[in-house]
Coordinates of C-alpha atoms in Angstrom, one line a residue:
X3 CA 0.0 0.1 -0.2
X4 CA 1.1 3.5 -0.9
X5 CA 1.8 5.8 1.7
X6 CA -0.9 9.2 1.5
X7 CA 0.9 11.8 0.6
X8 CA 1.3 14.7 3.3
X9 CA -2.2 16.5 1.5
X10 CA -4.6 13.7 1.6
X11 CA -2.9 13.1 5.4
X12 CA -4.0 16.4 6.0
X13 CA -7.6 16.0 4.2
X14 CA -8.2 13.0 6.3
X15 CA -7.1 14.6 9.5
X16 CA -9.1 17.7 8.7
X17 CA -11.9 15.4 7.7
X18 CA -12.0 13.7 11.4
X19 CA -11.2 16.7 13.6
X20 CA -14.6 18.2 11.5
X21 CA -16.9 14.6 12.6
X22 CA -15.5 14.3 15.6
X23 CA -16.3 18.3 16.3
X24 CA -19.6 17.7 14.8
X25 CA -20.6 15.4 17.6
X26 CA -19.1 17.5 19.8
X27 CA -21.4 19.8 19.0
X28 CA -24.2 18.2 19.0
X29 CA -23.0 16.5 22.4
X30 CA -23.6 20.1 23.8
X31 CA -26.9 20.7 22.6
X32 CA -27.7 17.3 24.1
X33 CA -26.0 18.4 27.6
X34 CA -27.5 21.9 27.4
X35 CA -31.2 20.3 27.1
X36 CA -30.7 17.3 29.4
X37 CA -28.3 19.2 32.1
X38 CA -29.7 21.8 33.8
X39 CA -26.7 24.8 34.8
X40 CA -25.7 23.5 38.4
X41 CA -24.8 20.2 36.6
X42 CA -23.5 21.3 33.3
X43 CA -21.3 23.5 35.8
X44 CA -19.8 20.4 37.6
X45 CA -19.7 18.7 34.0
X46 CA -17.3 21.5 33.3
X47 CA -15.7 22.3 36.6
X48 CA -14.9 18.1 37.0
X49 CA -13.4 18.3 32.6
X50 CA -11.6 21.2 33.8
X51 CA -9.7 20.0 36.9
X52 CA -9.1 16.7 35.0
X53 CA -7.6 19.0 31.7
X54 CA -5.7 20.9 34.2
X55 CA -4.1 17.3 36.0
X56 CA -3.5 15.9 33.0
X57 CA -1.2 19.2 31.5
X58 CA 0.7 19.3 34.7
X59 CA 1.5 15.7 34.7
X60 CA 1.3 14.3 31.2
X61 CA 1.0 17.5 28.1
X62 CA 4.7 17.6 28.5
X63 CA 5.4 14.3 27.4
X64 CA 2.9 14.7 24.4
X65 CA 4.8 17.9 23.4
X66 CA 8.0 15.9 23.6
X67 CA 6.9 13.1 21.9
X68 CA 6.0 15.4 18.7
X69 CA 8.9 17.4 18.6
X70 CA 11.4 14.3 19.0
X71 CA 9.8 11.2 17.8
X72 CA 10.4 10.9 14.4
X73 CA 12.9 9.4 13.1
X74 CA 12.9 9.2 9.1
X75 CA 15.3 5.5 8.9
X76 CA 12.8 3.6 11.5
X77 CA 10.5 1.1 9.8
X78 CA 7.8 3.0 11.7
X79 CA 9.2 6.5 11.4
X80 CA 9.5 6.4 15.1
X81 CA 12.6 6.4 17.3
X82 CA 12.1 3.2 19.5
X83 CA 14.7 4.2 22.0
X84 CA 13.0 7.3 23.3
X85 CA 9.2 6.3 22.3
X86 CA 10.3 3.3 25.4
X87 CA 11.4 6.2 27.4
X88 CA 7.8 7.8 26.6
X89 CA 5.7 5.5 27.8
X90 CA 8.1 4.9 31.1
X91 CA 7.6 8.1 31.7
X92 CA 4.1 8.1 31.1
X93 CA 4.0 4.9 33.5
X94 CA 6.2 6.5 36.1
X95 CA 3.6 10.1 35.7
X96 CA 0.1 7.8 36.0
X97 CA 1.5 5.9 39.3
X98 CA 2.2 9.3 40.8
X99 CA -1.1 10.6 40.1
X100 CA -3.0 7.7 41.3
X101 CA -1.3 7.2 44.7
X102 CA -2.1 11.2 45.1
X103 CA -5.3 10.5 44.5
X104 CA -6.1 7.8 46.0
X105 CA -4.6 9.5 49.0
X106 CA -6.6 12.4 49.3
X107 CA -9.7 10.4 48.8
X108 CA -9.1 8.0 51.0
X109 CA -8.2 10.8 53.6
X110 CA -11.6 12.8 52.8
X111 CA -9.7 16.1 51.2
X112 CA -11.5 17.7 48.6
X113 CA -9.1 19.7 45.9
X114 CA -10.0 22.7 43.7
X115 CA -13.1 22.0 44.7
X116 CA -13.9 18.9 43.6
X117 CA -15.0 16.4 46.1
X118 CA -12.2 13.2 47.3
X119 CA -15.0 10.8 46.2
X120 CA -15.0 12.1 42.2
X121 CA -10.9 12.5 42.6
X122 CA -10.5 8.6 41.6
X123 CA -12.5 9.8 38.0
X124 CA -10.9 12.9 37.7
X125 CA -7.8 11.3 37.7
X126 CA -9.2 8.0 35.1
X127 CA -9.9 11.1 32.7
X128 CA -6.3 12.3 32.9
X129 CA -4.7 9.3 32.3
X130 CA -7.2 8.0 29.6
X131 CA -7.1 11.4 27.7
X132 CA -3.6 11.5 27.8
X133 CA -3.0 8.2 26.4
X134 CA -5.2 9.0 24.0
X135 CA -3.5 11.8 22.8
X136 CA -0.2 10.1 22.7
X137 CA -1.3 7.4 20.8
X138 CA -2.8 10.4 18.2
X139 CA 0.2 11.9 18.1
X140 CA 2.1 9.2 17.5
X141 CA 0.1 8.7 14.2
X142 CA 0.1 12.3 12.9
X143 CA 4.2 11.2 13.3
X144 CA 3.8 8.3 11.1
X145 CA 1.0 9.9 8.7
X146 CA -0.8 7.3 9.9
X147 CA -4.1 9.5 9.0
X148 CA -6.8 6.7 8.9
X149 CA -5.7 5.9 12.2
X150 CA -5.6 8.8 13.9
X151 CA -9.1 9.1 12.0
X152 CA -10.6 6.6 13.6
X153 CA -9.4 7.3 17.5
X154 CA -11.1 10.6 17.0
X155 CA -14.6 10.0 15.6
X156 CA -14.7 6.7 18.1
X157 CA -14.2 8.7 20.7
X158 CA -16.9 11.2 20.1
X159 CA -19.6 9.3 18.9
X160 CA -18.9 6.3 22.0
X161 CA -18.5 9.0 25.0
X162 CA -21.7 10.3 23.9
X163 CA -23.9 7.1 23.4
X164 CA -22.5 6.3 26.8
X165 CA -23.1 9.3 28.2
X166 CA -26.4 10.1 27.0
X167 CA -27.9 6.2 28.5
X168 CA -26.2 6.7 32.0
X169 CA -27.4 10.9 31.8
X170 CA -31.2 9.8 30.3
X171 CA -31.8 6.3 31.3
X172 CA -29.7 5.7 34.4
X173 CA -30.3 9.6 35.8
X174 CA -26.8 9.9 36.5
X175 CA -26.4 13.6 35.8
X176 CA -23.3 15.2 35.5
X177 CA -21.3 12.0 36.5
X178 CA -22.9 9.7 34.0
X179 CA -21.5 12.3 31.5
X180 CA -17.7 12.5 32.8
X181 CA -18.0 8.9 32.7
X182 CA -18.9 8.5 29.6
X183 CA -16.0 9.9 28.3
X184 CA -13.7 8.3 30.5
X185 CA -15.3 5.0 28.9
X186 CA -14.7 5.9 25.4
X187 CA -11.3 7.0 25.7
X188 CA -10.5 4.3 27.7
X189 CA -12.0 1.8 24.8
X190 CA -10.6 3.8 21.6
X191 CA -6.6 3.8 23.7
X192 CA -7.3 -0.3 23.8
X193 CA -8.9 -0.6 20.4
X194 CA -5.7 1.2 19.1
X195 CA -3.0 -0.4 20.9
X196 CA -4.3 -3.8 20.4
X197 CA -4.4 -3.4 16.6
X198 CA -1.1 -1.8 15.5
X199 CA 1.3 -3.5 15.6
X200 CA 3.9 -0.9 16.1
X201 CA 3.1 -0.4 20.1
X202 CA 3.8 -4.1 20.1
X203 CA 7.4 -3.6 19.0
X204 CA 8.0 -1.3 22.2
X205 CA 9.7 -2.2 25.2
X206 CA 9.5 0.6 28.0
X207 CA 10.8 -1.4 30.5
X208 CA 14.0 -1.5 28.3
X209 CA 14.1 2.1 28.4
X210 CA 17.5 3.9 28.2
X211 CA 18.9 6.0 31.4
X212 CA 19.9 8.6 28.3
X213 CA 16.7 8.8 26.6
X214 CA 15.2 9.6 29.7
X215 CA 17.0 11.8 30.5
X216 CA 17.0 13.7 27.2
X217 CA 13.5 13.6 27.7
X218 CA 13.2 15.1 30.8
X219 CA 15.7 18.3 30.3
X220 CA 13.8 19.3 27.1
X221 CA 10.2 18.5 28.6
X222 CA 10.8 19.9 32.2
X223 CA 10.4 23.7 31.5
X224 CA 7.4 22.5 29.2
X225 CA 6.1 21.3 32.6
X226 CA 5.2 25.1 33.3
X227 CA 4.1 25.8 30.7
X228 CA 1.5 23.2 30.3
X229 CA 0.1 23.8 32.9
X230 CA 0.1 27.3 32.6
X231 CA -1.4 27.0 29.2
X232 CA -4.0 25.1 30.7
X233 CA -4.4 26.6 33.7
X234 CA -5.1 30.1 31.8
X235 CA -7.6 27.7 29.8
X236 CA -9.4 27.1 32.3
X237 CA -9.1 29.8 35.5
X238 CA -12.2 31.5 34.4
X239 CA -14.4 28.2 35.7
X240 CA -12.5 28.4 38.9
X241 CA -13.2 32.0 39.4
X242 CA -17.2 31.6 38.9
X243 CA -16.7 28.7 41.4
X244 CA -15.7 30.8 44.1
X245 CA -17.2 33.9 43.1
X246 CA -20.7 33.5 41.3
X247 CA -21.1 29.6 41.9
X248 CA -21.4 26.2 40.0
X249 CA -24.8 27.1 38.3
X250 CA -22.8 30.4 36.9
X251 CA -20.2 27.9 35.7
X252 CA -22.6 26.6 33.3
X253 CA -24.5 29.3 31.9
X254 CA -20.7 30.2 31.0
X255 CA -19.4 27.3 29.6
X256 CA -22.3 26.5 27.3
X257 CA -21.0 29.5 25.0
X258 CA -17.4 28.9 25.6
X259 CA -18.2 25.3 24.6
X260 CA -19.8 26.6 21.6
X261 CA -17.0 28.4 20.5
X262 CA -14.4 25.6 21.1
X263 CA -16.5 23.2 19.2
X264 CA -16.4 25.6 16.1
X265 CA -13.8 29.1 16.0
X266 CA -11.2 26.7 17.8
X267 CA -12.2 23.7 16.0
X268 CA -11.0 25.3 12.6
X269 CA -8.4 26.7 14.4
X270 CA -7.0 23.8 15.4
X271 CA -7.8 21.9 12.7
X272 CA -5.2 24.1 10.7
X273 CA -2.3 23.6 13.6
X274 CA -3.1 19.9 13.1
X275 CA -2.6 19.4 9.6
X276 CA 0.1 22.4 9.2
X277 CA 2.3 20.9 12.2
X278 CA 4.0 17.7 10.9
X279 CA 5.0 20.0 7.3
X280 CA 6.4 22.4 9.9
X281 CA 8.7 19.8 11.9
X282 CA 10.0 17.9 8.7
X283 CA 10.3 21.6 6.8
X284 CA 12.3 23.2 9.7
X285 CA 14.5 19.8 10.3
X286 CA 15.3 19.4 6.5
X287 CA 15.4 22.9 5.1
X288 CA 16.1 25.3 7.8
X289 CA 14.4 28.5 9.5
X290 CA 13.0 30.2 6.4
X291 CA 11.2 27.2 5.0
X292 CA 9.9 26.6 8.5
X293 CA 8.4 30.4 8.3
X294 CA 7.3 29.9 5.0
X295 CA 5.2 27.2 6.5
X296 CA 3.6 29.3 9.2
X297 CA 2.9 32.3 7.2
X298 CA 0.6 30.1 4.7
X299 CA -1.0 28.7 8.0
X300 CA -1.2 32.0 9.4
X301 CA -3.3 33.6 6.6
X302 CA -5.6 30.3 6.9
X303 CA -6.2 30.7 10.4
X304 CA -6.7 34.3 10.0
X305 CA -8.5 33.5 6.9
X306 CA -11.4 31.2 8.6
X307 CA -10.9 32.4 12.2
X308 CA -11.5 36.2 12.3
X309 CA -15.1 35.4 9.8
X310 CA -16.0 32.6 12.2
X311 CA -15.6 35.0 15.2
X312 CA -17.1 38.5 13.5
X313 CA -20.5 35.9 12.1
X314 CA -20.9 34.1 15.9
X315 CA -21.1 37.6 17.7
X316 CA -23.5 39.2 15.2
X317 CA -25.7 35.9 15.0
X318 CA -25.7 35.6 19.1
X319 CA -29.2 36.0 20.2
X320 CA -30.2 33.6 16.8
X321 CA -27.4 30.9 17.7
X322 CA -28.3 30.9 21.3
X323 CA -32.0 30.1 20.4
X324 CA -31.1 27.1 17.6
X325 CA -28.2 25.5 20.0
X326 CA -28.8 25.8 23.8
X327 CA -31.6 25.1 26.3
X328 CA -33.8 27.7 27.9
X329 CA -32.1 28.2 30.3
X330 CA -29.1 29.1 28.9
X331 CA -29.8 31.4 25.8
X332 CA -30.1 34.8 27.6
X333 CA -26.8 34.6 29.3
X334 CA -25.6 33.1 26.5
X335 CA -26.5 35.9 23.4
X336 CA -24.9 38.6 25.9
X337 CA -21.2 36.9 26.8
X338 CA -21.0 34.8 23.2
X339 CA -19.1 38.8 21.1
X340 CA -16.5 38.9 23.7
X341 CA -16.2 35.0 23.9
X342 CA -15.0 35.0 20.7
X343 CA -12.9 37.6 20.6
X344 CA -10.8 35.9 23.8
X345 CA -11.2 32.6 22.1
X346 CA -10.1 34.1 18.7
X347 CA -6.7 35.8 20.0
X348 CA -5.9 32.9 22.3
X349 CA -6.1 30.1 18.7
X350 CA -3.8 33.0 17.2
X351 CA -1.2 32.5 20.1
X352 CA -1.9 29.0 20.9
X353 CA -1.6 27.7 17.6
X354 CA 0.6 30.1 16.0
X355 CA 3.0 32.2 17.5
X356 CA 3.5 29.9 20.4
X357 CA 5.1 27.7 17.3
X358 CA 7.4 29.7 17.1
X359 CA 9.2 28.9 20.4
X360 CA 8.5 25.6 20.1
X361 CA 9.9 24.7 16.8
X362 CA 13.1 26.9 17.6
X363 CA 12.9 25.2 20.8
X364 CA 12.4 28.1 22.9
X365 CA 10.7 26.1 25.5
X366 CA 10.5 29.1 28.4
X367 CA 9.6 31.4 26.2
X368 CA 6.4 29.9 26.5
X369 CA 6.1 30.6 29.7
X370 CA 5.2 34.1 29.3
X371 CA 1.5 33.8 27.2
X372 CA -0.3 31.7 29.7
X373 CA 1.8 33.7 32.7
X374 CA 0.4 37.0 31.4
X375 CA -3.4 35.5 31.1
X376 CA -3.4 34.2 34.3
X377 CA -2.2 37.1 36.0
X378 CA -4.6 39.6 34.1
X379 CA -7.4 37.1 35.2
X380 CA -6.9 37.3 38.6
X381 CA -6.6 40.8 38.8
X382 CA -9.5 41.7 36.5
X383 CA -12.3 38.8 36.4
X384 CA -13.5 38.4 40.3
X385 CA -14.3 43.1 40.8
X386 CA -15.9 42.7 36.8
X387 CA -18.0 39.4 38.0
X388 CA -19.1 41.0 41.1
X389 CA -20.2 44.0 39.0
X390 CA -21.7 41.9 35.9
X391 CA -22.0 38.5 36.8
X392 CA -20.6 36.0 33.9
X393 CA -20.7 39.4 31.4
X394 CA -18.0 40.8 33.6
X395 CA -15.8 37.3 33.5
X396 CA -16.3 37.5 29.4
X397 CA -14.6 41.4 29.3
X398 CA -12.0 40.1 31.5
X399 CA -11.1 37.2 29.4
X400 CA -11.2 39.2 26.2
X401 CA -9.0 41.8 27.9
X402 CA -6.2 38.9 29.0
X403 CA -6.4 37.4 25.5
X404 CA -5.6 41.0 24.1
X405 CA -2.5 41.7 26.0
X406 CA -1.0 37.7 25.7
X407 CA -1.4 38.5 21.7
X408 CA 0.2 41.8 21.7
X409 CA 2.9 40.6 24.0
X410 CA 3.4 36.9 22.4
X411 CA 3.8 38.7 18.6
X412 CA 6.3 41.1 20.1
X413 CA 8.7 37.6 21.4
X414 CA 7.6 35.7 18.3
X415 CA 8.7 38.2 15.9
X416 CA 12.1 38.8 18.1
X417 CA 12.5 34.6 17.2
X418 CA 11.4 34.9 13.7
X419 CA 10.4 37.7 11.6
X420 CA 7.4 36.9 10.6
X421 CA 5.2 39.6 8.6
X422 CA 1.5 39.9 10.0
X423 CA 0.1 42.6 8.4
X424 CA 0.3 42.1 4.7
X425 CA -1.9 43.4 2.3
X426 CA -3.4 39.7 1.9
X427 CA -4.6 40.0 5.8
X428 CA -5.5 43.3 5.0
X429 CA -8.3 41.9 3.0
X430 CA -9.0 39.0 5.0
X431 CA -10.2 41.4 8.3
X432 CA -11.9 43.7 5.2
X433 CA -14.2 41.2 3.9
X434 CA -14.8 39.8 7.6
X435 CA -16.1 43.6 8.5
X436 CA -17.8 44.0 5.4
X437 CA -19.6 40.7 6.0
X438 CA -20.8 41.3 9.5
X439 CA -22.0 44.7 8.2
X440 CA -24.0 43.2 6.3
X441 CA -25.0 40.5 9.0
X442 CA -25.7 42.9 11.4
X443 CA -28.8 44.6 10.7
X444 CA -30.8 41.0 10.8
X445 CA -29.4 40.0 13.7
X446 CA -32.7 40.6 15.4
X447 CA -34.4 37.3 13.1
X448 CA -34.5 34.6 15.4
X449 CA -35.9 30.7 14.5
X450 CA -33.6 27.7 12.6
X451 CA -34.6 28.5 9.2
X452 CA -33.4 32.3 9.3
X453 CA -30.1 32.0 11.6
X454 CA -29.7 28.8 9.4
X455 CA -29.8 31.3 6.0
X456 CA -28.2 33.9 7.6
X457 CA -25.3 32.1 8.3
X458 CA -25.0 30.5 4.9
X459 CA -25.5 33.9 3.6
X460 CA -22.8 35.5 5.6
X461 CA -20.0 32.5 4.1
X462 CA -21.3 33.7 0.7
X463 CA -20.9 37.0 1.3
X464 CA -17.3 36.5 3.1
X465 CA -16.2 34.1 0.1
X466 CA -17.6 37.1 -2.6
X467 CA -15.6 40.4 -0.9
X468 CA -12.0 38.3 -0.7
X469 CA -12.5 37.5 -4.7
X470 CA -14.2 41.0 -5.1
X471 CA -10.3 42.1 -2.8
X472 CA -8.5 40.0 -5.6
X473 CA -7.6 37.9 -2.4
X474 CA -5.0 35.4 -3.9
X475 CA -5.7 32.3 -2.4
X476 CA -9.6 32.7 -2.8
X477 CA -9.1 33.2 -6.4
X478 CA -6.9 30.3 -6.9
X479 CA -9.7 28.4 -5.7
X480 CA -12.4 29.8 -7.6
X481 CA -10.4 29.2 -10.7
X482 CA -10.6 25.8 -10.1
X483 CA -14.4 25.8 -10.4
X484 CA -15.9 26.4 -13.5
X485 CA -18.5 28.9 -12.8
X486 CA -16.6 30.5 -10.8
X487 CA -13.6 31.0 -13.5
X488 CA -16.1 32.1 -16.2
X489 CA -17.1 35.0 -13.7
X490 CA -13.5 36.2 -12.6
X491 CA -12.8 35.8 -16.8
X492 CA -15.5 38.4 -17.4
X493 CA -14.9 40.7 -14.5
X494 CA -11.6 41.0 -15.9
X495 CA -12.0 41.4 -19.3
X496 CA -14.6 44.8 -18.2
X497 CA -11.7 46.2 -16.3
X498 CA -10.6 49.2 -18.0

C-alpha cells in the first residue's frame, strides 16, 4: 500500500476533526437540554480539573514526543528508544498521580473544589485522555491519518452514546456525562494498542537512562508551560465557582464550549494539519522554510477564524436560541461576542505565535503567554464578576487575551521575523468586517431557518468579498470551479 501524501493526510485529519467536532457540537446541544446549568457546571468543572491535571502531569510528554520521536530511518518512522522512554515516563506519572488521588480520597480531602469521592474519576479521565493524545500524536508523526481518523471519531461517538445512556436512562446527571467520556477514551486506547503492530514493538521497561534524561531535560520547562497554558484556559471556571457558584459555570461554559467546537476547531484543524510539515521543513530545510509554512498557516487561521468570530458575534441571539436549552439562552447571547474575541486571540497565540517558540526549542518563552493570561484574569475577573456577573468574566477574558496576544507577537517576531500585517491579511479583515456589516441588521430575526440562512449567506458574502478584493488564495480556489472561473474572467475583461 502506498503512503498517502501530506495533502491527503491533511484532508483525512481535517475530516476527522470535522466529524469529531460535529459530534461534540451535538453533545453540547444534548447536554444543555438534558442537564441543568448547575449540573453542566459540575461537568465542566470536573473536566477542567482533569485537563489541568493532565497538563501538569502528562502534556509535556505529548509535546516532547511530537518534537522528538520522528526518525525517518526507522521502519515506523518513530525512534523506538525514545518511544520506550516516553512510555516509561507516562507509566511513572500515572503511578504518582494515582497514588496522590487515592491518598486524598482515603483522607477525605477535596482539591480545587472537587469532592474527594470524585478525585479517582478525575485521575481516570486524565490517564485516558493523555493516553489517547499520545496515540494520536504518534499516528500524526507517522502520517497514519486513518488511524487518527478512527480514533477521533470513535471517541466522540462513544462518549456521547455512553453518556446519554447513563444520564437519560439511569439518571446519573453530570457523573454520567463524565463516565461516558472516560469509558470512550479507555475503549479507543485499548483498541488502538491492540490493532496497531507498532505498539507491540515497544519495550518501555527497557528504556535507557540517556533517553529518559534527554526527554526530561527537554520536557521539564514544558511542565510549567503546559500547566500555565491549561490553567489559563480553565481558570475562568474556578474563578466563577469561587465568586458566583456552579450554576453560573454552566451559563458561561455553554457558549464557551460552542466556540471551542466551532472557532477553536477551525484553528486547531489548521494547526494539526500544518504541524508535521512545519517540523519536517525546519529539520530538513531550516528556519526560512519553516517561516513560509507558518506564514501560510497564519493566512488560513486568520482567513477562517476572523469571519467565524465576527459571524458568531453578530448572530449571537439567533445562535443561542437555535442551539441551547432555554435556561442558557439569555446569558449566552450576551457573552458570545466577547468570548468570540477572546477565543480568536487565544487561538492565534496558541496555534501560531507559540509555534515559533516550540519549533526553535525556546521552551521557556512558552511560559510567558499563559502567565500573562493568568495574572490578568486573576486581577480583573473577580471585581468584574461582582459588578456584571458572567458578562464581567467574558470582559476580563477578552482583555487578558488581547494583552497576551500583543506581548506574544513582539516575542515571536524576535525569534522568527514573520509579517502579520500584509496586503493579504488586510483583505481578510476587510472582507470579514464587510460580512459582519451585512449581517448586523438581521441579528434580531431569530428561529432555526433564519439563523441557518444567515450563516450560509454570511459565508457566501465573505467569499464574494475576498474575490472582489483579489485575495490570492481565494482566487486560486475559485479558478478550480468552472462557473467561478468564467465569472472571474468576465469581470477581469470589463476592467479598464
